[in-house]
Structure formats: structure tokens, C-alpha cells
Coordinates of C-alpha atoms in Angstrom, one line a residue:
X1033 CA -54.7 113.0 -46.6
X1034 CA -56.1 113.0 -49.9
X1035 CA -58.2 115.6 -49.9
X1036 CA -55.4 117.6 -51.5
X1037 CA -56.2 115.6 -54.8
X1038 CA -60.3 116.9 -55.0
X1039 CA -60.7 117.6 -58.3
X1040 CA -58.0 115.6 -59.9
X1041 CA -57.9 112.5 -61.7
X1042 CA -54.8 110.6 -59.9
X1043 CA -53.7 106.6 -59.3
X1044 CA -52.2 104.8 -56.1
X1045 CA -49.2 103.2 -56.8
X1046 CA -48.5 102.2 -53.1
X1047 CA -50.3 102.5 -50.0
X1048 CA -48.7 104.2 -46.9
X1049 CA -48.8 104.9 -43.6
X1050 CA -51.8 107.5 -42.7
X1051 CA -50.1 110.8 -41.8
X1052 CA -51.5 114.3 -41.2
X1053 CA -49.7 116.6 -44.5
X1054 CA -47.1 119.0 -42.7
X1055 CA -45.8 120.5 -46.3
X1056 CA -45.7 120.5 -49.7
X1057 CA -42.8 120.9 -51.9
X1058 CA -41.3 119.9 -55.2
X1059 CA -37.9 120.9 -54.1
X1060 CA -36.1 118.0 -52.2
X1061 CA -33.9 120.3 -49.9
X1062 CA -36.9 121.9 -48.5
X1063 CA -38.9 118.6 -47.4
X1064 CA -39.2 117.5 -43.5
X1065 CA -40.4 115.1 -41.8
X1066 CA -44.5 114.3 -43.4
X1067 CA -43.8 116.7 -45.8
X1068 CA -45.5 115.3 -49.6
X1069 CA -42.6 115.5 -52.4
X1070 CA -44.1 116.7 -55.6
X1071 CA -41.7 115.1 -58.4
X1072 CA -41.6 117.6 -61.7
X1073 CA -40.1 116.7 -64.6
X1074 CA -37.9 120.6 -65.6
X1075 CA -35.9 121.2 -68.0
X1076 CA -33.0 120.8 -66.1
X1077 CA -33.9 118.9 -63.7
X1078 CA -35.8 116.0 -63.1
X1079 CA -37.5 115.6 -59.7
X1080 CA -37.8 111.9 -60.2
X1081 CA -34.2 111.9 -59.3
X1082 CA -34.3 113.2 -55.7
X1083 CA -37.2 111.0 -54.6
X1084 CA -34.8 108.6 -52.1
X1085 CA -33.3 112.0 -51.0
X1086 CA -37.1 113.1 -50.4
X1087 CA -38.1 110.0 -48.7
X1088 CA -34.7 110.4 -46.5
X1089 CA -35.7 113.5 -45.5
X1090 CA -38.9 112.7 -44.2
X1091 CA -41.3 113.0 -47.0
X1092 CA -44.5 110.0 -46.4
X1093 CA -46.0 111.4 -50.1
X1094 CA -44.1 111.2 -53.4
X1095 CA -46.8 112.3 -56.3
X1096 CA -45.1 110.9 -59.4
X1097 CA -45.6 112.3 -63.0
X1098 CA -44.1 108.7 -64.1
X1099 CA -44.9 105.2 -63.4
X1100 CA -41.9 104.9 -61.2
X1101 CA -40.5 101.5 -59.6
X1102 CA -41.8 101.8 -56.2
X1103 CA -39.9 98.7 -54.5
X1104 CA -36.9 100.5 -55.4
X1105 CA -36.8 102.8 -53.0
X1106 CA -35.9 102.3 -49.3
X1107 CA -38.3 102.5 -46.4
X1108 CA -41.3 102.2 -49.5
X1109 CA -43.4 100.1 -47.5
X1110 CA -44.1 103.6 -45.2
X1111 CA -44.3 105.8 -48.6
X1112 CA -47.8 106.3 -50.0
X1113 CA -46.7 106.9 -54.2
X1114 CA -49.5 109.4 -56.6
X1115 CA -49.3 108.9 -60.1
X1116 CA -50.5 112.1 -61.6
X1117 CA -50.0 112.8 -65.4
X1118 CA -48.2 116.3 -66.0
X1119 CA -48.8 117.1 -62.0
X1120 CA -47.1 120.7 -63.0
X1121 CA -50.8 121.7 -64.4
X1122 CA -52.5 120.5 -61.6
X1123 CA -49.7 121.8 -58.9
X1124 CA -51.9 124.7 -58.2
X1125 CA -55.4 122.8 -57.7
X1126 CA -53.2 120.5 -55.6
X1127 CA -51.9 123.8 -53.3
X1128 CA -55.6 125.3 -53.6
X1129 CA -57.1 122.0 -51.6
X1130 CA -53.9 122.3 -49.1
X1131 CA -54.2 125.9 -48.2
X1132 CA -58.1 125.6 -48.3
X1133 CA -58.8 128.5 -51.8
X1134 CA -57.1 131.3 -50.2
X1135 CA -56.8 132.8 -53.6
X1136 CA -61.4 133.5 -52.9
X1137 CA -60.7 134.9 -50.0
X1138 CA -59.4 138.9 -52.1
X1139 CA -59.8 140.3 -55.1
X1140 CA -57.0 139.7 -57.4
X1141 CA -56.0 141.5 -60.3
X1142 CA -53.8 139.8 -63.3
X1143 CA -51.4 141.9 -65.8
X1144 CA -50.7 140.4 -68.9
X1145 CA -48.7 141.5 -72.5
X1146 CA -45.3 142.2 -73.3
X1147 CA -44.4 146.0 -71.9
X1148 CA -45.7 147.7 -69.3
X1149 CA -46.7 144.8 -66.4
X1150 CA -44.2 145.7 -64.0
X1151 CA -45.0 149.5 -64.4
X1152 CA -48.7 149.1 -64.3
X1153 CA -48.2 146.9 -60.9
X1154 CA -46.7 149.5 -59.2
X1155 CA -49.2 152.4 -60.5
X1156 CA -51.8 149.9 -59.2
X1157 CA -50.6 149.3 -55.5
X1158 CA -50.2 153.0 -55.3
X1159 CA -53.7 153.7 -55.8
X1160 CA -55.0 150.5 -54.1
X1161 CA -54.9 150.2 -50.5
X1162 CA -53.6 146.9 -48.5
X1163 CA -52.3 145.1 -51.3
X1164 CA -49.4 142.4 -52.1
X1165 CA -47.7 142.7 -55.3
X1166 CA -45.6 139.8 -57.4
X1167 CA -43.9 140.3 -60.8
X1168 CA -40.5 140.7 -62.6
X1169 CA -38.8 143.1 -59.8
X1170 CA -39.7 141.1 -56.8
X1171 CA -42.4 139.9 -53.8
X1172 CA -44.4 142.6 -51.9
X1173 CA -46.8 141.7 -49.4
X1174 CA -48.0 144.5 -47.5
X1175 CA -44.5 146.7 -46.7
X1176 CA -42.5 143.5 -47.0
X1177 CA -40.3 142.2 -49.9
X1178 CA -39.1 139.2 -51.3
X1179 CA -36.8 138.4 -53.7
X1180 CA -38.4 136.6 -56.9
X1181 CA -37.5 133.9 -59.8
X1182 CA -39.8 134.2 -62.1
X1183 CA -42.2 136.8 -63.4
X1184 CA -45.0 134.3 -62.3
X1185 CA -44.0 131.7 -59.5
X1186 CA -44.6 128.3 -59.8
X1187 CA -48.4 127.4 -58.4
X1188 CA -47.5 126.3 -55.4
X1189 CA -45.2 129.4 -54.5
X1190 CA -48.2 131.2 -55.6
X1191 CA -50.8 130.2 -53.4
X1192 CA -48.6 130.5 -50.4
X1193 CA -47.8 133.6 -51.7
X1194 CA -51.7 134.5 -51.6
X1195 CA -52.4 132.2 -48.5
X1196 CA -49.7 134.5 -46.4
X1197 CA -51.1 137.5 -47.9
X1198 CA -54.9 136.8 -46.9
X1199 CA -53.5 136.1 -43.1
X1200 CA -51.4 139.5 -43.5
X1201 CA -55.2 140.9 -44.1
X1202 CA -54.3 141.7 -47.9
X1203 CA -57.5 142.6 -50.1
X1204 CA -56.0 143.4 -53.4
X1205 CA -53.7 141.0 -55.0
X1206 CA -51.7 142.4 -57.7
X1207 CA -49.7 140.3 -60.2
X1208 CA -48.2 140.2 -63.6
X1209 CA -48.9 137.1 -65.1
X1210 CA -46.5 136.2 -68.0
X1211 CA -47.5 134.2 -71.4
X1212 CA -44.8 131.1 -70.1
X1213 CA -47.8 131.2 -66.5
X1214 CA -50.7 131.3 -68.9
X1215 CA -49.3 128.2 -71.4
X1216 CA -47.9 125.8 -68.8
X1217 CA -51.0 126.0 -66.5
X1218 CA -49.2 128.0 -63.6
X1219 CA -52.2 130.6 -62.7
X1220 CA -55.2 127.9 -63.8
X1221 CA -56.3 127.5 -60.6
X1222 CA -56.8 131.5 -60.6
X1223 CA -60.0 133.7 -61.2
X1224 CA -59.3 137.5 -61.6
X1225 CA -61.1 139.9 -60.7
X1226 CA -59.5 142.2 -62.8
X1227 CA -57.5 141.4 -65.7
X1228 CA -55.7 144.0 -68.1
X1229 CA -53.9 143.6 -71.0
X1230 CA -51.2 146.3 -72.2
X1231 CA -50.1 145.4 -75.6
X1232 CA -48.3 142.9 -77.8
X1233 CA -45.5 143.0 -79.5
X1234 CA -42.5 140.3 -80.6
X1235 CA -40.9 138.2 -77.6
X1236 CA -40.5 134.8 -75.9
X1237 CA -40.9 133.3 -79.6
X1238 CA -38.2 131.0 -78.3
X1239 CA -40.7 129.3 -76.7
X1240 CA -44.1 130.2 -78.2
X1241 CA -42.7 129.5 -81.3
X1242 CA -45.1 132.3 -83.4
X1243 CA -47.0 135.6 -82.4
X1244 CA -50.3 133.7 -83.2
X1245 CA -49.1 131.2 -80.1
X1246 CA -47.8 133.7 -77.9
X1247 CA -51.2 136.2 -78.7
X1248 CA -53.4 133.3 -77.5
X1249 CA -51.4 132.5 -74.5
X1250 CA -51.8 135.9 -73.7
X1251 CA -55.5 136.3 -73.8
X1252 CA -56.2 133.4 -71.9
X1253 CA -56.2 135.6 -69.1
X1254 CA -59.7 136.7 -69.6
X1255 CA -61.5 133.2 -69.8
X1256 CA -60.3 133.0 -66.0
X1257 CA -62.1 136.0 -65.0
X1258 CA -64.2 135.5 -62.4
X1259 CA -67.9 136.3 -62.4
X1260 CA -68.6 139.7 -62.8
X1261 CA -64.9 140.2 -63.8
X1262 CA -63.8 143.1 -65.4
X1263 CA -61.3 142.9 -68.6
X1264 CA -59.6 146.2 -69.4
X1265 CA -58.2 146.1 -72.9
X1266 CA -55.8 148.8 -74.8
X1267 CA -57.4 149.4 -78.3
X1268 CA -54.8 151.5 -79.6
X1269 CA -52.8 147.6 -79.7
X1270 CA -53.6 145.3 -82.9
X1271 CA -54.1 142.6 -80.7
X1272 CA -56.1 144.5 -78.1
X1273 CA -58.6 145.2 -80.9
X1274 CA -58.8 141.7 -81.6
X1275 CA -59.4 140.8 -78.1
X1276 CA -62.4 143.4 -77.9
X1277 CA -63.7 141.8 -81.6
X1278 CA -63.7 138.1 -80.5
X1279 CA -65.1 138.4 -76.7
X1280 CA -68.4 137.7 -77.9
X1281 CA -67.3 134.7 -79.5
X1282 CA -65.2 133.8 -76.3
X1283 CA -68.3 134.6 -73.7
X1284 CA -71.1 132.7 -75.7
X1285 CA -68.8 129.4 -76.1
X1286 CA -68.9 130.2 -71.8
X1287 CA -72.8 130.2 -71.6
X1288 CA -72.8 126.5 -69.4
X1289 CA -71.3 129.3 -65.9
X1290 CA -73.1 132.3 -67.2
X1291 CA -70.3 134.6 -66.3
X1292 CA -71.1 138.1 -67.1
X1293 CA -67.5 140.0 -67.7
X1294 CA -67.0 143.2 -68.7
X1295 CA -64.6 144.5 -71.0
X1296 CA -63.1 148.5 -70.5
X1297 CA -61.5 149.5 -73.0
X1298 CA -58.7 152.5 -72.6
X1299 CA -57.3 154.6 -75.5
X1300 CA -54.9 157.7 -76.0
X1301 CA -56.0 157.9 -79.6
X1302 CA -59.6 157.2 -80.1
X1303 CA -62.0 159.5 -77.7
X1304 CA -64.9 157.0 -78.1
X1305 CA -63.0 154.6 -75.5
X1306 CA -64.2 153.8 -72.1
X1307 CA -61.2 156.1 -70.8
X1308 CA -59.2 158.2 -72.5
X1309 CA -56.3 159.9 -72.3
X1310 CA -53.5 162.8 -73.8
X1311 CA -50.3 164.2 -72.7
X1312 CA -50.9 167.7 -72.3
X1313 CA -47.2 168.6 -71.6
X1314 CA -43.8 167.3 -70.3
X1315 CA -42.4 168.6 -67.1
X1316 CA -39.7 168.6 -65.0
X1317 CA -40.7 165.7 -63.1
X1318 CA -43.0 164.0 -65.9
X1319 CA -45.9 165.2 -67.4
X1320 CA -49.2 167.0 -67.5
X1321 CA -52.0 164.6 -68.5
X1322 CA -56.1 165.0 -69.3
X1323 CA -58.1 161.8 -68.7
X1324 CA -62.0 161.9 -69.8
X1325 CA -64.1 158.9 -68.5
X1326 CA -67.6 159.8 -69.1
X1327 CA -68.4 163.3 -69.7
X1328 CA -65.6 163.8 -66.8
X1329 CA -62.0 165.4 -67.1
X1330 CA -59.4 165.4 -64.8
X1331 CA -56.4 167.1 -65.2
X1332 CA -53.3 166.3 -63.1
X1333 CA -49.7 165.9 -63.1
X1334 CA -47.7 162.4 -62.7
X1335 CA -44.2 161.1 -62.2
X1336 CA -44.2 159.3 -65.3
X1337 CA -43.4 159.6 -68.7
X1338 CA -44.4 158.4 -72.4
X1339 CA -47.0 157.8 -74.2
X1340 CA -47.2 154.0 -73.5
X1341 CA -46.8 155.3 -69.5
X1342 CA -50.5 157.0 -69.9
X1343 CA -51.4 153.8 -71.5
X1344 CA -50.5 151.5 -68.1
X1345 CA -51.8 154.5 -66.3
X1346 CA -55.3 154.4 -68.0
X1347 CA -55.0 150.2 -67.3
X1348 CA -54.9 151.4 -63.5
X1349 CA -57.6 153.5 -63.6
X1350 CA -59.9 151.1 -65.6
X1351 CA -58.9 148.3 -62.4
X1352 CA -59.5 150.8 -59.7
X1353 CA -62.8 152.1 -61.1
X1354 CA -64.0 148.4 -61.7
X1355 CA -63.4 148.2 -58.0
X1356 CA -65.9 150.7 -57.0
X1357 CA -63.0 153.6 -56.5
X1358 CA -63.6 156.9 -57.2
X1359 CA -61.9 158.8 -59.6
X1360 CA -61.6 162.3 -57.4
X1361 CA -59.2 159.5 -54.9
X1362 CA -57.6 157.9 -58.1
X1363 CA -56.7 161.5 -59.1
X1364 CA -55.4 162.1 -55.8
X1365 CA -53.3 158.7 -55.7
X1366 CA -51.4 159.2 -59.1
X1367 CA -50.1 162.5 -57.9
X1368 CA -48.5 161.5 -54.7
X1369 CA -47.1 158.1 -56.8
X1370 CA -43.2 157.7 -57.1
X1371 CA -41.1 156.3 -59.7
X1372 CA -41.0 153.4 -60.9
X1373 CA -37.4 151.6 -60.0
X1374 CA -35.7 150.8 -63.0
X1375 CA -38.4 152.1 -65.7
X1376 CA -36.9 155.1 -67.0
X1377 CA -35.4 156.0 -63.8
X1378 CA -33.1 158.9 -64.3
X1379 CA -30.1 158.9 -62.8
X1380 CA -28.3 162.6 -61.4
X1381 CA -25.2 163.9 -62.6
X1382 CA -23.5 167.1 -62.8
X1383 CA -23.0 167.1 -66.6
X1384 CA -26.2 168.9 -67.6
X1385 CA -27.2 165.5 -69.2
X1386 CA -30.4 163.0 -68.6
X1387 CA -29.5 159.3 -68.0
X1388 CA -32.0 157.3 -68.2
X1389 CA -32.1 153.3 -67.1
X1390 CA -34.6 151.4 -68.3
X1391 CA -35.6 147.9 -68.6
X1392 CA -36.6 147.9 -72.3
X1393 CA -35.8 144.8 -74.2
X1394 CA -37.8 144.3 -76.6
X1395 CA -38.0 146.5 -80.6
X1396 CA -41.6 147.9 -78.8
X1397 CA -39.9 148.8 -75.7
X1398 CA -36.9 150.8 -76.9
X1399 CA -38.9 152.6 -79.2
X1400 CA -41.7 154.1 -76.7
X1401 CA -39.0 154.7 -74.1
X1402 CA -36.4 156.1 -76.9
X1403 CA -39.2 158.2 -78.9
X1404 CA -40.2 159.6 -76.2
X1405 CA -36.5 160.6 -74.3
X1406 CA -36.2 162.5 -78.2
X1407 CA -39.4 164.2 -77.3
X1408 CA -37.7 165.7 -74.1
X1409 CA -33.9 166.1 -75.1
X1410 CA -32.0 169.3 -76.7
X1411 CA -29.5 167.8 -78.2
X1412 CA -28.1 164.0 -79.0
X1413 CA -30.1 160.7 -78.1
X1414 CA -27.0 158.3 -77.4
X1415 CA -28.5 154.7 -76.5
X1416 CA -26.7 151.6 -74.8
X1417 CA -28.1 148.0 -75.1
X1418 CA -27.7 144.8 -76.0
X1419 CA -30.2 141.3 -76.7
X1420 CA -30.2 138.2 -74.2
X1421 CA -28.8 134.8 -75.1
X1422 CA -30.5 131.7 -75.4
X1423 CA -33.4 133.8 -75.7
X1424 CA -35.5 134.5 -79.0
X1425 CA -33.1 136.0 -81.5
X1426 CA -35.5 137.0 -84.6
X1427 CA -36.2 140.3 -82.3
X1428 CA -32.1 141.4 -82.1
X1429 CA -32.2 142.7 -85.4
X1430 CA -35.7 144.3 -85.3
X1431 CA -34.3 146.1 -81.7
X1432 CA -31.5 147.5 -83.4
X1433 CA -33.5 148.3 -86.2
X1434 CA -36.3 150.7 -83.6
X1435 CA -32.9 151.7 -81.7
X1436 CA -32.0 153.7 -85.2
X1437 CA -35.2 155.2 -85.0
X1438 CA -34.4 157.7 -82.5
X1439 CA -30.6 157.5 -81.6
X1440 CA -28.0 159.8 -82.9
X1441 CA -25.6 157.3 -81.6
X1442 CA -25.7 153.4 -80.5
X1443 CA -23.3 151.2 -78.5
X1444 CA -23.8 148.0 -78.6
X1445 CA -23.1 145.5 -75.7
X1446 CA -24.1 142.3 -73.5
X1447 CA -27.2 142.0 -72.2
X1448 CA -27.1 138.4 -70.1
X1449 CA -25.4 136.5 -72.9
X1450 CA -26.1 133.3 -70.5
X1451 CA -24.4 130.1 -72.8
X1452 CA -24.1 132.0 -75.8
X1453 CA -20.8 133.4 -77.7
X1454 CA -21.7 137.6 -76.7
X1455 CA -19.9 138.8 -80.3
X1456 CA -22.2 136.2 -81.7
X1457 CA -25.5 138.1 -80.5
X1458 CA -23.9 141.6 -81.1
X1459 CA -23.1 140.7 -84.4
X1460 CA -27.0 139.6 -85.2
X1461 CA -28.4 143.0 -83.5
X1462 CA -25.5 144.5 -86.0
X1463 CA -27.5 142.9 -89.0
X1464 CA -30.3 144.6 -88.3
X1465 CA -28.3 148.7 -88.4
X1466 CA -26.5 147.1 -91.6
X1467 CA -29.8 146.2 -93.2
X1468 CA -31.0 149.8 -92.7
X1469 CA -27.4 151.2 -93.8
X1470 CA -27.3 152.7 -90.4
X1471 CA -24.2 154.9 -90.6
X1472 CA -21.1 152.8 -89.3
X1473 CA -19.9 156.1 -87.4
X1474 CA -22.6 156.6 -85.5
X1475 CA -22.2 153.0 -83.7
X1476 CA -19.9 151.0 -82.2
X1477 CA -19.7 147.4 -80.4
X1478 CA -18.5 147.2 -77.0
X1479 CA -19.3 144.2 -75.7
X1480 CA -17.9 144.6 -72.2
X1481 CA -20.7 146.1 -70.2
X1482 CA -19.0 148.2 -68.0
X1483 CA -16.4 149.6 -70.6
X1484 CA -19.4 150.5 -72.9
X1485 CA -21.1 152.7 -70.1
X1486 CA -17.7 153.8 -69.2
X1487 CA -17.3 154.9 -72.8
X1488 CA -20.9 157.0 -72.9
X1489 CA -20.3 158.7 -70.0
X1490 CA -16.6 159.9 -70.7
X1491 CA -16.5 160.4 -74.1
X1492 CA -19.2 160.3 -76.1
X1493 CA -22.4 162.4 -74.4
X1494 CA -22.1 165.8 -74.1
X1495 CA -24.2 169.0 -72.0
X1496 CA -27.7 168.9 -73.2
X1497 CA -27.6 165.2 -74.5
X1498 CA -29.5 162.2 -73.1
X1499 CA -28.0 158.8 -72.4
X1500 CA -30.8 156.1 -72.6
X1501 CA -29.3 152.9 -70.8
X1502 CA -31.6 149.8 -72.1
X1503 CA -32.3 146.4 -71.3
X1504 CA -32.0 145.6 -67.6
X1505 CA -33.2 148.4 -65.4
X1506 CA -34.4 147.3 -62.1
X1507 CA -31.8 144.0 -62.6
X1508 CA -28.5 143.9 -60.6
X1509 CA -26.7 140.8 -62.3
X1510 CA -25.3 140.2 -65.3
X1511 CA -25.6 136.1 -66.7
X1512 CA -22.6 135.5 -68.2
X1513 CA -22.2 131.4 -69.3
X1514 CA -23.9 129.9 -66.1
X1515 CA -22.9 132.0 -63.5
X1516 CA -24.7 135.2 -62.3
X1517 CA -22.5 138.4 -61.5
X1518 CA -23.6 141.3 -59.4
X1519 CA -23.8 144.1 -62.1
X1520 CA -26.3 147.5 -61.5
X1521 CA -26.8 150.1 -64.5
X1522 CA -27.5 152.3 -61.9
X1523 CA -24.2 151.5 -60.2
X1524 CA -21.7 151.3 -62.6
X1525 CA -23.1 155.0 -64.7
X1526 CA -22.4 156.7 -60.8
X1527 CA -19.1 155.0 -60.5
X1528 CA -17.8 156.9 -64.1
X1529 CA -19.2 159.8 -64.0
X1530 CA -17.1 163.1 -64.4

């Protein structure tokens, strides 16, 4: 029974009964009877708490991140205890020995930086073929969903998220992998296969604390490639660049396993890039684009749009071709491929205007989806959002600031306010329009949700306009103190329209 701790440095505090391991879980409602208890210390939560529940329930394991005063507990003398310091890192190496590595038994491919993961994921399973697919909208493996909680699940969820998918007969796993996974340890028992890396720009600073922390969280991604691993890297990003400038550093200080990585880089502004890629035009349904790899063009039309679209596109491409796919089938994937739910997903009316819903939170994200609605509207851009609380609030004035960029008119409103005072965050994305003497007629602060789409749709947009509806996309809730409401974009613009 403890051949689920190879690999890990760990102490017995108290000998129990020999039992064959029916579970693992760090959540004391899910344990049964020989199930281990994994006791986490959270942030709101401390697992310690809930070992006699644990025990109660059946659990003959408690792995402990604290000495803990085994005597204490009823029924001990059955209870074998683990001391294991900060067991959250070591979770997945823990999960890894349990399910015996199912995470070597497909290729996986990881999607890292702060716009474009959830998009690329679904461009990816389109052109791939039996895959699973976890990230920010949900669970997929094969044709069956699951809801999710995190971008990246804990370890443990992870690898029997993986272990299910290899008995499914899964051979690509796709999955974004978010800076928070990277820094607390929750993909490090992980090699990729494929790992690609959209962009950076300003968020989660409430808990990296500066861009230099969150960059490096980021690129960790690529020392967990696995041999022969392929990194694909977006040079027309500052920090891509950098990423591309400082592998060599990164593989030589890797010389003891001898890995030989590649690196692909993709571009829509410098031809010498491994791929490349323009927008030749717009259409109806998205756009026209040319993408040269090699002395190669294709030409072929997509249901996406934006210039940072063709960026997640060319990510794809770079994945599927590391993977031995040709491009003649990749071509032939992209143009069957649907939207993307909730990334600037339009939503039909009869008032001759476009609404648009899309998931952009972030001064980056606003602008590339808002610059490029401008691109493709005939009259007024009119733009809804708002900022997250308890969440990093150096970007709010910085989004309003990239909102003013392209918007002829701006209503400001909650976005998952969560614990904080919702005027309080309007107020700070306000101080950004005010710094920039944004015109005080051209905006307006709603902070009821509803009432401010309500607002757009009846009174301010007009025929020929565009109505770009920002910061939750795919999401059907609204956090509002503790408590999550059921609240759709999608929804709520259908239920006032004219």
C-alpha cells in the first residue's frame, strides 16, 4: 500500500492495518470504506479538519501535510498516518503511482498564456482525432462533457481525468494549463508532447504578484516537454520572443536527460517564421486566410475571426504538424470547424446589428476582439463590460483605457463582483476613461448586469452598429458576494431584444 509514495520523501507517523487502496481523495464527503484521505491545507479550508470525518467514513490512510496528534483521533490504532510536507505538489506523483502513469500512455498537448487557450483547444480537437479536452469551459472526453472548476484541475482530478480517457481509447490529450497549475505544482507530474504558448499580457497579478512572476510561471511549461517535444512559440508576443532567445540557455542547463525539443515558432507579421500567416479578407462567416509553411501556401476560409484568431490557429497547426499530420487534412479540418461557444459568438437579431459575446477580460483581450469588431462594423462600436472582484485590480483601469480604443460608446457594469463593493470596481475601471479624458457622454455606469444589456439593446445601438458584450462569454453565472446566480449573456441580450 505504499507504492503510491515511489518517488517521494514521506514519514510514518502511525502504523495501520494492511489494506488494499480502494480510492484516493482529498475531499472528505467523497471517501468510503479503504479509501486514503489526502489532508490539504486551502485557502479556505483546511483538510486537517475533516480527518475524524474521513476516518468515520471509512478512510484506513490519512497523508498529513502537518505533524498532527494521532492518538487523538478515534479508531487510530486501525489508521496508518503519512506525513508529507506540502503533499499538494506531490498530489499528482501520488495519483501517477495509483493509476499506474496513464498520463505515458497518449500524447498530450499543454496550452499556456493569457488569451487564446480555450479557443486554441477547441481549433485543436477539431483537427485532431480521438481526443479529450479540459480547460476554462468544461470536461470533454471523447463526445462526453463534464462540468469543470478550475482551468486546470487539481492533480488528482487530472490523472483520473487522463486515466478514464486512456481506457475511453483517447490518443490526444488536450489541455490549457493556467500560470496558478504551473506555480503550485498541479501539472508537475506531466510531460507534453506538445506545448504552445499564445501570448502574455497583464493578469492574475493578484497572485503572481509581477509580470516577471507570472512570465516565468508561464514558460515552465516547456522544461516539462517530453523528449522529442515540440514547443510552438508566437514571436509576434514580447515574451514569446524572449522564450525563443533564452531556450538555449534553458536546454543546456537540461543536458544530465539529453532531451532534444524543438521550438516552432508561428508569426502573422514576420514571413521568416516557421508558419506564417495573413488575413486575406473578412467574410460573412469569418475570414479568408493564406498560411505559408515551407515554400507551401494554403488558402482557405475559417469560422473565425481576428487577428489574434489566426494567431491560435497557426498554434494548432504548429501542434498537429509536430504530430506527423498533414497539412492538405489540417486544411481540410479548419474549414468544416464551428465556433467557438462564447468567443466572439454572435448572437441573431432582427435589428440589422452584430452582437457579439465574448469572454475577454483582460486590456489585451478587449482590444483584439474590439479592434477587430471596428474592422467589420459600418457604423458605432458600443461595448459592455465590467472587471472581476477580488481579482487583480491594476488591470481595471488599463481595460477601460483599450475599451476607448475602439468604442464609440461604453457601459460599464458587474463582472462577478464576488466580496467586493461593485460601484467600488466600476469606479476604478472609471479612472482609467477619466485619465484619458474619455468623453463623459460617450459612457455611462450601469452596474446591474441585466439593466445595462437591457439598456444597449433598446436604446442605445442602432441598424448597422455592433454591440460587443465582454467579459464572461461561455459563463452562465454571475458571483455576486458568495453566492453564484444563474446569469447567460447569451440569454439575457435574446430576452430584450426588439
Amino acid at each position: 500500500m505504499y507504492r503510491i509514495f515511489d518517488n517521494i520523501s514521506y514519514e510514518i507517523l502511525n502504523e495501520g492495518e494492511k489494506f488494499e487502496i480502494a480510492g484516493i481523495e482529498y475531499d472528505s464527503r467523497k471517501i468510503r470504506e479503504n479509501f486514503v484521505f489526502i489532508a490539504m491545507t486551502g485557502n479556505n479550508v483546511d483538510g486537517h479538519d475533516f480527518i475524524q470525518k474521513a476516518i468515520d467514513s471509512g478512510a484506513k490512510m490519512i497523508v498529513a501535510e502537518k505533524k498532527v496528534n494521532v492518538s487523538g483521533y478515534s479508531n487510530y490504532e486501525k489508521v496508518s498516518f503519512i506525513l508529507i510536507e506540502n503533499v499538494r505538489k506531490r498530489l499528482g506523483i501520488i495519483a501517477s503511482n495509483y493509476y499506474n502513469y496513464p498520463q505515458n500512455k497518449l500524447k498530450i498537448v499543454g496550452i499556456t498564456g493569457t488569451n487564446g487557450k480555450t479557443t486554441s483547444s477547441y481549433i485543436l480537437e477539431n483537427i485532431l482525432e480521438k481526443t479529450a479536452r479540459i480547460g476554462t469551459t468544461g470536461n470533454r472526453i471523447l463526445d462526453e462533457e463534464f462540468e469543470t472548476v478550475n482551468t486546470t484541475p487539481e492533480s488528482l482530478e487530472l490523472i483520473k481525468l487522463i486515466n478514464e480517457s486512456v481506457k475511453r481509447g483517447v490518443e490526444y490529450f488536450i489541455m490549457e494549463v493556467s500560470s496558478h497549475a504551473l506555480e503550485i505544482g498541479r501539472v508537475n507530474m506531466l510531460e507534453f508532447d506538445s506545448a504552445i504558448f499564445t501570448n502574455l499580457t497583464q493578469d492574475h497579478l493578484d497572485f503572481h504578484g509581477t509580470m516577471e512572476n507570472y512570465f516565468n510561471a508561464k514558460r515552465k511549461i516547456f522544461s516539462m516537454l517530453r523528449k522529442n517535444g515540440t514547443g510552438i512559440i508566437n514571436i509576434d508576443d514580447e515574451y514569446g520572443k524572449r522564450i525563443i532567445s533564452e531556450k538555449t540557455v534553458n536546454d543546456q542547463s537540461d543536458t544530465e536527460n539529453k532531451k532534444e525539443n524543438k521550438y516552432f515558432s508561428i508569426s502573422v507579421k514576420d514571413k521568416k517564421a516557421d508558419l506564417y500567416g495573413e488575413i486575406i479578407k473578412y467574410t460573412n462567416d469569418g475570414m479568408k486566410i493564406k498560411i505559408m509553411y515551407g515554400n507551401d501556401e494554403y488558402i482557405l476560409d475559417v469560422n473565425l475571426v481576428g487577428e489574434y484568431n489566426l494567431h491560435n490557429i497557426l498554434g494548432c497547426v504548429a501542434s498537429a504538424l509536430s504530430f506527423g499530420i498533414g497539412m492538405d487534412k489540417i486544411v481540410e479540418k479548419l474549414e468544416k470547424m464551428p465556433s467557438v461557444p462564447g468567443r466572439f459568438e454572435t448572437v441573431k437579431n432582427n435589428m440589422n446589428v452584430r452582437i457579439v459575446v465574448d469572454y475577454a477580460h483582460t486590456d489585451d483581450g478587449l482590444m483584439n476582439v474590439g479592434t477587430t469588431l471596428k474592422k467589420i462594423t459600418e457604423n458605432r462600436v458600443v461595448t459592455i463590460f465590467g472587471a472581476g472582484g477580488d481579482r487583480d485590480n491594476k488591470k481595471r483601469p488599463k481595460m477601460a483605457k483599450a475599451a476607448a480604443e475602439f468604442s464609440d460608446y461604453i457601459i460599464l457594469t458587474s463582472d462577478n463582483p464576488r466580496t467586493e463593493d461593485p460601484m467600488a470596481i466600476l469606479k476604478e475601471v472609471e479612472s482609467g476613461l477619466t485619465e484619458i479624458n474619455f468623453p463623459k457622454e460617450k459612457y455611462i455606469i450601469i452596474e446591474d448586469r441585466e439593466q445595462a444589456i437591457k439598456y444597449a439593446v433598446q436604446e442605445i445601438i442602432r441598424e448597422g452598429d455592433s454591440l460587443l458584450i465582454a467579459g464572461k462569454g461561455h459563463e452562465t453565472y454571475q458571483i455576486i458576494g458568495k453566492e453564484k446566480r444563474h446569469f447567460d449573456d447569451r440569454e439575457t441580450v435574446k430576452k430584450h431584444l426588439i
